[in-house]
Amino acid sequence: MERIRVGLHGMNGHQIHNRLKNHPDGEIAAVCMTEEAWKKLPGWEKIPRYDTLDAMLAGGRLDMVC
């Protein structure tokens, strides 16, 4: 089974990102947030960042968005 690819829209109110760090069935595949906020998240440099939700949905190949 392939991992579920999750996109995060913003950072407020997400509890799922900590649960996906080492989860065998899911991964954070894209984020939509400001570059400033993204740079404050160590280890997230390889996760694609988008400026808008529409851009993330178009380019993120996601299974779900939180």
mmCIF file with all atom_site columns, C-alpha atoms in Angstrom:
data_model
loop_
_atom_site.group_PDB
_atom_site.id
_atom_site.type_symbol
_atom_site.label_atom_id
_atom_site.label_alt_id
_atom_site.label_comp_id
_atom_site.label_asym_id
_atom_site.label_entity_id
_atom_site.label_seq_id
_atom_site.pdbx_PDB_ins_code
_atom_site.Cartn_x
_atom_site.Cartn_y
_atom_site.Cartn_z
_atom_site.occupancy
_atom_site.B_iso_or_equiv
_atom_site.pdbx_formal_charge
_atom_site.auth_seq_id
_atom_site.auth_comp_id
_atom_site.auth_asym_id
_atom_site.auth_atom_id
_atom_site.pdbx_PDB_model_num
ATOM 1  C CA . MET A 1 1  ? 0.000  0.000  0.000  1.00 0.00 ? 1  MET A CA 1
ATOM 2  C CA . GLU A 1 2  ? 1.266  3.463  -0.877 1.00 0.00 ? 2  GLU A CA 1
ATOM 3  C CA . ARG A 1 3  ? 1.563  6.099  1.808  1.00 0.00 ? 3  ARG A CA 1
ATOM 4  C CA . ILE A 1 4  ? -1.219 8.678  2.087  1.00 0.00 ? 4  ILE A CA 1
ATOM 5  C CA . ARG A 1 5  ? 0.104  12.014 0.863  1.00 0.00 ? 5  ARG A CA 1
ATOM 6  C CA . VAL A 1 6  ? -1.163 14.883 3.033  1.00 0.00 ? 6  VAL A CA 1
ATOM 7  C CA . GLY A 1 7  ? -0.973 18.597 2.261  1.00 0.00 ? 7  GLY A CA 1
ATOM 8  C CA . LEU A 1 8  ? -1.054 21.130 5.092  1.00 0.00 ? 8  LEU A CA 1
ATOM 9  C CA . HIS A 1 9  ? -2.799 24.445 4.472  1.00 0.00 ? 9  HIS A CA 1
ATOM 10 C CA . GLY A 1 10 ? -1.306 26.866 6.985  1.00 0.00 ? 10 GLY A CA 1
ATOM 11 C CA . MET A 1 11 ? 0.072  25.797 10.357 1.00 0.00 ? 11 MET A CA 1
ATOM 12 C CA . ASN A 1 12 ? -2.546 26.888 12.894 1.00 0.00 ? 12 ASN A CA 1
ATOM 13 C CA . GLY A 1 13 ? -4.535 24.108 14.498 1.00 0.00 ? 13 GLY A CA 1
ATOM 14 C CA . HIS A 1 14 ? -2.774 21.136 12.900 1.00 0.00 ? 14 HIS A CA 1
ATOM 15 C CA . GLN A 1 15 ? -2.181 18.243 15.207 1.00 0.00 ? 15 GLN A CA 1
ATOM 16 C CA . ILE A 1 16 ? -1.639 15.825 12.340 1.00 0.00 ? 16 ILE A CA 1
ATOM 17 C CA . HIS A 1 17 ? 1.852  17.020 11.364 1.00 0.00 ? 17 HIS A CA 1
ATOM 18 C CA . ASN A 1 18 ? 3.480  15.584 14.501 1.00 0.00 ? 18 ASN A CA 1
ATOM 19 C CA . ARG A 1 19 ? 1.707  12.252 14.000 1.00 0.00 ? 19 ARG A CA 1
ATOM 20 C CA . LEU A 1 20 ? 2.955  11.984 10.410 1.00 0.00 ? 20 LEU A CA 1
ATOM 21 C CA . LYS A 1 21 ? 6.655  12.534 11.149 1.00 0.00 ? 21 LYS A CA 1
ATOM 22 C CA . ASN A 1 22 ? 7.476  8.830  11.227 1.00 0.00 ? 22 ASN A CA 1
ATOM 23 C CA . HIS A 1 23 ? 4.162  7.250  10.316 1.00 0.00 ? 23 HIS A CA 1
ATOM 24 C CA . PRO A 1 24 ? 4.430  4.183  8.069  1.00 0.00 ? 24 PRO A CA 1
ATOM 25 C CA . ASP A 1 25 ? 1.166  4.908  6.211  1.00 0.00 ? 25 ASP A CA 1
ATOM 26 C CA . GLY A 1 26 ? 1.249  8.694  5.730  1.00 0.00 ? 26 GLY A CA 1
ATOM 27 C CA . GLU A 1 27 ? 3.507  11.600 4.948  1.00 0.00 ? 27 GLU A CA 1
ATOM 28 C CA . ILE A 1 28 ? 3.423  15.362 4.653  1.00 0.00 ? 28 ILE A CA 1
ATOM 29 C CA . ALA A 1 29 ? 3.799  15.827 0.920  1.00 0.00 ? 29 ALA A CA 1
ATOM 30 C CA . ALA A 1 30 ? 3.252  19.586 0.547  1.00 0.00 ? 30 ALA A CA 1
ATOM 31 C CA . VAL A 1 31 ? 2.588  22.703 2.577  1.00 0.00 ? 31 VAL A CA 1
ATOM 32 C CA . CYS A 1 32 ? 0.867  25.977 1.816  1.00 0.00 ? 32 CYS A CA 1
ATOM 33 C CA . MET A 1 33 ? 2.261  28.698 4.067  1.00 0.00 ? 33 MET A CA 1
ATOM 34 C CA . THR A 1 34 ? 4.474  31.750 4.030  1.00 0.00 ? 34 THR A CA 1
ATOM 35 C CA . GLU A 1 35 ? 8.143  31.237 3.357  1.00 0.00 ? 35 GLU A CA 1
ATOM 36 C CA . GLU A 1 36 ? 8.890  32.832 6.732  1.00 0.00 ? 36 GLU A CA 1
ATOM 37 C CA . ALA A 1 37 ? 6.813  30.238 8.602  1.00 0.00 ? 37 ALA A CA 1
ATOM 38 C CA . TRP A 1 38 ? 8.213  27.376 6.506  1.00 0.00 ? 38 TRP A CA 1
ATOM 39 C CA . LYS A 1 39 ? 11.819 28.350 7.269  1.00 0.00 ? 39 LYS A CA 1
ATOM 40 C CA . LYS A 1 40 ? 11.086 28.104 11.001 1.00 0.00 ? 40 LYS A CA 1
ATOM 41 C CA . LEU A 1 41 ? 10.330 24.374 10.684 1.00 0.00 ? 41 LEU A CA 1
ATOM 42 C CA . PRO A 1 42 ? 13.583 22.413 10.904 1.00 0.00 ? 42 PRO A CA 1
ATOM 43 C CA . GLY A 1 43 ? 13.678 19.371 8.679  1.00 0.00 ? 43 GLY A CA 1
ATOM 44 C CA . TRP A 1 44 ? 10.931 20.619 6.355  1.00 0.00 ? 44 TRP A CA 1
ATOM 45 C CA . GLU A 1 45 ? 13.289 21.936 3.662  1.00 0.00 ? 45 GLU A CA 1
ATOM 46 C CA . LYS A 1 46 ? 12.545 18.987 1.382  1.00 0.00 ? 46 LYS A CA 1
ATOM 47 C CA . ILE A 1 47 ? 8.757  19.366 1.634  1.00 0.00 ? 47 ILE A CA 1
ATOM 48 C CA . PRO A 1 48 ? 7.468  21.426 -1.312 1.00 0.00 ? 48 PRO A CA 1
ATOM 49 C CA . ARG A 1 49 ? 6.038  24.817 -0.240 1.00 0.00 ? 49 ARG A CA 1
ATOM 50 C CA . TYR A 1 50 ? 3.309  26.650 -2.112 1.00 0.00 ? 50 TYR A CA 1
ATOM 51 C CA . ASP A 1 51 ? 2.074  30.221 -1.742 1.00 0.00 ? 51 ASP A CA 1
ATOM 52 C CA . THR A 1 52 ? -1.585 29.430 -2.452 1.00 0.00 ? 52 THR A CA 1
ATOM 53 C CA . LEU A 1 53 ? -3.964 26.558 -1.864 1.00 0.00 ? 53 LEU A CA 1
ATOM 54 C CA . ASP A 1 54 ? -4.761 26.406 -5.596 1.00 0.00 ? 54 ASP A CA 1
ATOM 55 C CA . ALA A 1 55 ? -1.068 26.033 -6.428 1.00 0.00 ? 55 ALA A CA 1
ATOM 56 C CA . MET A 1 56 ? -0.645 23.269 -3.846 1.00 0.00 ? 56 MET A CA 1
ATOM 57 C CA . LEU A 1 57 ? -3.681 21.399 -5.147 1.00 0.00 ? 57 LEU A CA 1
ATOM 58 C CA . ALA A 1 58 ? -2.425 21.701 -8.728 1.00 0.00 ? 58 ALA A CA 1
ATOM 59 C CA . GLY A 1 59 ? 1.113  20.557 -8.026 1.00 0.00 ? 59 GLY A CA 1
ATOM 60 C CA . GLY A 1 60 ? 1.062  18.529 -4.848 1.00 0.00 ? 60 GLY A CA 1
ATOM 61 C CA . ARG A 1 61 ? -0.298 15.106 -5.990 1.00 0.00 ? 61 ARG A CA 1
ATOM 62 C CA . LEU A 1 62 ? -2.139 14.884 -2.697 1.00 0.00 ? 62 LEU A CA 1
ATOM 63 C CA . ASP A 1 63 ? -4.598 12.396 -1.277 1.00 0.00 ? 63 ASP A CA 1
ATOM 64 C CA . MET A 1 64 ? -5.954 14.807 1.331  1.00 0.00 ? 64 MET A CA 1
ATOM 65 C CA . VAL A 1 65 ? -5.505 18.332 2.686  1.00 0.00 ? 65 VAL A CA 1
ATOM 66 C CA . CYS A 1 66 ? -5.683 19.331 6.317  1.00 0.00 ? 66 CYS A CA 1
#
